[in-house]
mmCIF file of C-alpha atoms in Angstrom:
data_model
loop_
_atom_site.group_PDB
_atom_site.id
_atom_site.type_symbol
_atom_site.label_atom_id
_atom_site.label_comp_id
_atom_site.label_asym_id
_atom_site.label_seq_id
_atom_site.Cartn_x
_atom_site.Cartn_y
_atom_site.Cartn_z
ATOM 1 C CA MET O 1456 62.824 -132.090 -109.440
ATOM 2 C CA THR O 1457 65.168 -133.988 -111.646
ATOM 3 C CA THR O 1458 68.674 -134.813 -110.675
ATOM 4 C CA LYS O 1459 71.352 -134.750 -113.307
ATOM 5 C CA GLY O 1460 74.181 -135.603 -111.032
ATOM 6 C CA PRO O 1461 76.121 -134.120 -108.223
ATOM 7 C CA LEU O 1462 76.179 -130.371 -107.867
ATOM 8 C CA LYS O 1463 79.359 -128.517 -108.455
ATOM 9 C CA GLY O 1464 80.806 -125.215 -107.323
ATOM 10 C CA ARG O 1465 78.497 -122.605 -105.989
ATOM 11 C CA ALA O 1466 75.409 -124.762 -106.257
ATOM 12 C CA ALA O 1467 77.072 -127.397 -104.067
ATOM 13 C CA ARG O 1468 77.735 -124.890 -101.337
ATOM 14 C CA LEU O 1469 74.147 -123.654 -101.416
ATOM 15 C CA GLY O 1470 72.860 -127.206 -101.448
ATOM 16 C CA ARG O 1471 74.633 -127.963 -98.207
ATOM 17 C CA LEU O 1472 72.776 -125.105 -96.485
ATOM 18 C CA MET O 1473 69.345 -126.422 -97.449
ATOM 19 C CA PRO O 1474 68.046 -129.541 -95.766
ATOM 20 C CA SER O 1475 67.682 -132.399 -98.169
ATOM 21 C CA GLY O 1476 64.769 -134.226 -96.586
ATOM 22 C CA PRO O 1477 61.380 -133.212 -95.249
ATOM 23 C CA SER O 1478 61.400 -130.194 -92.911
ATOM 24 C CA THR O 1479 62.088 -131.173 -89.352
ATOM 25 C CA ALA O 1480 61.695 -127.665 -87.868
ATOM 26 C CA ALA O 1481 58.902 -127.383 -85.355
ATOM 27 C CA ARG O 1482 55.990 -125.277 -86.574
ATOM 28 C CA THR O 1483 54.613 -124.618 -83.082
ATOM 29 C CA PRO O 1484 56.665 -121.466 -82.269
ATOM 30 C CA PHE O 1485 55.732 -119.912 -85.628
ATOM 31 C CA VAL O 1486 52.027 -120.645 -85.165
ATOM 32 C CA LEU O 1487 52.200 -119.324 -81.597
ATOM 33 C CA LEU O 1488 53.898 -116.115 -82.809
ATOM 34 C CA VAL O 1489 51.219 -115.554 -85.468
ATOM 35 C CA VAL O 1490 48.399 -116.135 -82.942
ATOM 36 C CA VAL O 1491 49.991 -113.725 -80.438
ATOM 37 C CA LEU O 1492 50.417 -111.039 -83.127
ATOM 38 C CA LEU O 1493 46.817 -111.411 -84.310
ATOM 39 C CA GLY O 1494 45.445 -111.390 -80.736
ATOM 40 C CA GLY O 1495 47.526 -108.338 -79.841
ATOM 41 C CA GLY O 1496 46.287 -106.553 -82.957
ATOM 42 C CA LEU O 1497 42.657 -107.328 -82.118
ATOM 43 C CA ILE O 1498 43.050 -106.158 -78.507
ATOM 44 C CA THR O 1499 44.753 -102.968 -79.705
ATOM 45 C CA LEU O 1500 41.889 -102.294 -82.134
ATOM 46 C CA LEU O 1501 39.351 -102.918 -79.352
ATOM 47 C CA LEU O 1502 41.118 -100.468 -77.004
ATOM 48 C CA LEU O 1503 41.431 -97.880 -79.769
ATOM 49 C CA ASN O 1504 37.739 -98.204 -80.620
ATOM 50 C CA SER O 1505 36.646 -97.819 -76.987
ATOM 51 C CA ALA O 1506 38.926 -94.771 -76.566
ATOM 52 C CA LEU O 1507 37.362 -93.174 -79.660
ATOM 53 C CA ASN O 1508 33.861 -93.888 -78.327
ATOM 54 C CA GLN O 1509 34.746 -92.380 -74.964
ATOM 55 C CA GLY O 1510 36.120 -89.304 -76.740
ATOM 56 C CA SER O 1511 32.933 -88.957 -78.782
ATOM 57 C CA PHE O 1512 30.803 -89.114 -75.599
ATOM 58 C CA LYS O 1513 32.962 -86.452 -73.986
ATOM 59 C CA LEU O 1514 32.743 -84.312 -77.143
ATOM 60 C CA ARG O 1515 28.940 -84.593 -77.137
ATOM 61 C CA ASP O 1516 28.784 -83.576 -73.454
ATOM 62 C CA LEU O 1517 31.060 -80.601 -74.119
ATOM 63 C CA LYS O 1518 28.919 -79.512 -77.065
ATOM 64 C CA ASN O 1519 25.792 -79.678 -74.897
ATOM 65 C CA ARG O 1520 27.519 -77.652 -72.171
ATOM 66 C CA THR O 1521 28.656 -75.102 -74.762
ATOM 67 C CA THR O 1522 25.081 -74.765 -75.997
ATOM 68 C CA GLU O 1523 23.816 -74.228 -72.434
ATOM 69 C CA LEU O 1524 26.467 -71.620 -71.713
ATOM 70 C CA THR O 1525 25.750 -69.831 -74.998
ATOM 71 C CA ASP O 1526 22.044 -69.667 -74.124
ATOM 72 C CA GLU O 1527 22.888 -68.327 -70.663
ATOM 73 C CA GLU O 1528 25.235 -65.735 -72.162
ATOM 74 C CA GLN O 1529 22.538 -64.561 -74.555
ATOM 75 C CA ALA O 1530 20.000 -64.274 -71.717
ATOM 76 C CA LEU O 1531 22.458 -62.233 -69.659
ATOM 77 C CA GLN O 1532 23.231 -60.030 -72.662
ATOM 78 C CA ARG O 1533 19.497 -59.391 -73.102
ATOM 79 C CA ASP O 1534 19.289 -58.361 -69.434
ATOM 80 C CA VAL O 1535 22.227 -55.990 -69.873
ATOM 81 C CA ASP O 1536 20.671 -54.527 -73.016
ATOM 82 C CA ASP O 1537 17.328 -54.051 -71.224
ATOM 83 C CA ARG O 1538 18.984 -52.299 -68.303
ATOM 84 C CA SER O 1539 21.144 -50.173 -70.611
ATOM 85 C CA ALA O 1540 18.178 -48.763 -72.517
ATOM 86 C CA PRO O 1541 17.834 -44.987 -72.067
ATOM 87 C CA ASP O 1542 14.384 -45.157 -70.476
ATOM 88 C CA ALA O 1543 15.519 -47.820 -67.975
ATOM 89 C CA LEU O 1544 18.594 -45.760 -67.082
ATOM 90 C CA GLU O 1545 16.456 -42.654 -66.560
ATOM 91 C CA ARG O 1546 13.980 -44.542 -64.356
ATOM 92 C CA ARG O 1547 16.745 -46.014 -62.184
ATOM 93 C CA ALA O 1548 18.463 -42.623 -61.927
ATOM 94 C CA ARG O 1549 15.220 -40.996 -60.740
ATOM 95 C CA GLU O 1550 14.802 -43.787 -58.177
ATOM 96 C CA LEU O 1551 18.253 -42.876 -56.846
ATOM 97 C CA GLY O 1552 17.253 -39.214 -56.590
ATOM 98 C CA MET O 1553 19.230 -38.012 -59.596
ATOM 99 C CA VAL O 1554 17.903 -35.274 -61.850
ATOM 100 C CA PRO O 1555 18.785 -34.289 -65.403
ATOM 101 C CA GLY O 1556 21.648 -31.816 -65.538
ATOM 102 C CA GLY O 1557 21.398 -28.291 -66.812
ATOM 103 C CA SER O 1558 23.039 -27.043 -69.950
ATOM 104 C CA PRO O 1559 26.755 -27.851 -69.990
ATOM 105 C CA ALA O 1560 29.682 -25.508 -70.473
ATOM 106 C CA PHE O 1561 32.861 -26.474 -72.294
ATOM 107 C CA LEU O 1562 36.452 -25.362 -71.830
ATOM 108 C CA ASP O 1563 38.431 -24.579 -74.932
ATOM 109 C CA PRO O 1564 42.130 -25.481 -75.093
ATOM 110 C CA ASP O 1565 43.042 -21.840 -74.492
ATOM 111 C CA GLY O 1566 41.042 -21.813 -71.213
ATOM 112 C CA THR O 1567 37.982 -19.858 -72.347
ATOM 113 C CA VAL O 1568 34.541 -21.083 -71.323
ATOM 114 C CA ARG O 1569 32.135 -21.785 -74.148
ATOM 115 C CA GLY O 1570 28.443 -21.979 -73.299
ATOM 116 C CA GLU O 1571 26.447 -20.844 -70.275
ATOM 117 C CA PRO O 1572 26.314 -23.402 -67.450
ATOM 118 C CA SER O 1573 23.102 -23.760 -65.484
ATOM 119 C CA LYS O 1574 22.180 -25.524 -62.281
ATOM 120 C CA ALA O 1575 20.309 -28.790 -62.269
ATOM 121 C CA PRO O 1576 16.880 -28.579 -60.647
ATOM 122 C CA ALA O 1577 16.731 -29.820 -57.067
ATOM 123 C CA PRO O 1578 15.163 -33.262 -56.692
ATOM 124 C CA LYS O 1579 11.650 -33.442 -55.381
ATOM 125 C CA PRO O 1580 11.677 -34.543 -51.756
ATOM 126 C CA THR O 1581 10.205 -37.956 -51.205
ATOM 127 C CA PRO O 1582 7.387 -38.233 -48.690
ATOM 128 C CA THR O 1583 8.507 -39.554 -45.330
ATOM 129 C CA ALA O 1584 7.369 -43.055 -44.744
ATOM 130 C CA THR O 1585 6.038 -44.126 -41.379
ATOM 131 C CA VAL O 1586 6.516 -47.713 -40.365
ATOM 132 C CA THR O 1587 4.412 -49.253 -37.655
ATOM 133 C CA PRO O 1588 6.322 -52.037 -35.893
ATOM 134 C CA PRO O 1589 4.355 -55.073 -34.736
ATOM 135 C CA ALA O 1590 2.630 -54.790 -31.366
ATOM 136 C CA ALA O 1591 4.943 -55.539 -28.467
ATOM 137 C CA THR O 1592 3.830 -58.379 -26.225
ATOM 138 C CA PRO O 1593 4.736 -58.290 -22.541
ATOM 139 C CA PRO O 1594 6.992 -61.065 -21.274
ATOM 140 C CA ILE O 1595 5.235 -64.027 -19.713
ATOM 141 C CA ALA O 1596 6.072 -64.486 -16.030
ATOM 142 C CA PRO O 1597 6.922 -67.924 -14.671
ATOM 143 C CA GLN O 1598 4.278 -69.810 -12.670
ATOM 144 C CA GLY O 1599 5.593 -68.944 -9.207
ATOM 145 C CA ALA O 1600 6.475 -65.345 -10.045
ATOM 146 C CA MET O 1601 2.955 -63.934 -9.777
ATOM 147 C CA ASN O 1602 2.668 -62.204 -6.441
ATOM 148 C CA ALA O 1603 -1.038 -61.619 -6.525
ATOM 149 C CA PRO O 1604 -2.786 -61.803 -3.176
ATOM 150 C CA ALA O 1605 -5.015 -64.783 -2.647
ATOM 151 C CA GLY O 1606 -8.535 -64.346 -3.876
ATOM 152 C CA THR O 1607 -7.730 -61.690 -6.479
ATOM 153 C CA ALA O 1608 -7.817 -62.242 -10.146
ATOM 154 C CA SER O 1609 -4.508 -62.459 -11.937
ATOM 155 C CA PRO O 1610 -3.645 -59.411 -13.987
ATOM 156 C CA SER O 1611 -4.418 -59.709 -17.658
ATOM 157 C CA PRO O 1612 -1.593 -58.991 -20.044
ATOM 158 C CA GLN O 1613 -2.037 -55.749 -21.895
ATOM 159 C CA SER O 1614 -0.626 -55.222 -25.315
ATOM 160 C CA THR O 1615 0.655 -51.825 -26.215
ATOM 161 C CA SER O 1616 1.394 -50.646 -29.697
ATOM 162 C CA VAL O 1617 4.100 -48.133 -30.285
ATOM 163 C CA THR O 1618 4.254 -46.229 -33.536
ATOM 164 C CA THR O 1619 7.672 -44.943 -34.398
ATOM 165 C CA PRO O 1620 7.946 -42.871 -37.549
ATOM 166 C CA VAL O 1621 10.907 -43.762 -39.688
ATOM 167 C CA THR O 1622 12.162 -41.052 -41.928
ATOM 168 C CA THR O 1623 14.362 -41.539 -44.895
ATOM 169 C CA PRO O 1624 16.937 -38.790 -45.207
ATOM 170 C CA VAL O 1625 16.979 -37.078 -48.554
ATOM 171 C CA THR O 1626 20.457 -36.270 -49.644
ATOM 172 C CA THR O 1627 21.244 -33.809 -52.326
ATOM 173 C CA PRO O 1628 24.479 -34.201 -54.205
ATOM 174 C CA ALA O 1629 27.153 -31.770 -53.110
ATOM 175 C CA ARG O 1630 27.891 -29.155 -55.696
ATOM 176 C CA THR O 1631 31.519 -29.033 -56.605
ATOM 177 C CA THR O 1632 33.182 -26.404 -58.646
ATOM 178 C CA PRO O 1633 35.456 -27.519 -61.445
ATOM 179 C CA PRO O 1634 39.141 -26.865 -60.880
ATOM 180 C CA ALA O 1635 40.632 -23.831 -62.515
ATOM 181 C CA PRO O 1636 42.451 -24.561 -65.759
ATOM 182 C CA THR O 1637 46.170 -24.929 -65.308
ATOM 183 C CA ASN O 1638 48.909 -24.087 -67.700
ATOM 184 C CA SER O 1639 51.246 -26.993 -68.193
ATOM 185 C CA GLY O 1640 54.056 -24.756 -69.404
ATOM 186 C CA ARG O 1641 53.576 -25.363 -73.108
#
């Protein structure tokens, strides 16, 4: 920088604000501030990265759980579809003692009956099952409870079997008559 003489006016005022010699300001606080900002930025990036990784692990676990639940739902839907098939419904109805109904009759809006109703056939009675309970064993008497006279043999326990027939009641559905059509006043 060349000097041409003293500064005048505005330049003189600005020159007084600037130091004229080498900088005497300490550089330590500035360097410390830069190091703290860089360290804070690195720690923030590290925390952000670990949070993203944790979120991706959780997302993967949730996707696996969703897949498992979808498979379970499909298996249950297959079971429902199998049980809802007409032949499966008929078989289960027969097991419950139900029979196919007769021909239906319909009521017209004016109250006339259309069709000829018929009774459903009575269900075939199921054979009565007999159940044989296990053989009853007599209670064992304590050592001193035997009152057998001396010199006689102790009585031998006898097992008796009792057969009790168990019958399953066959119920037929009660026949109800449909209510008479009512006029709602229209």
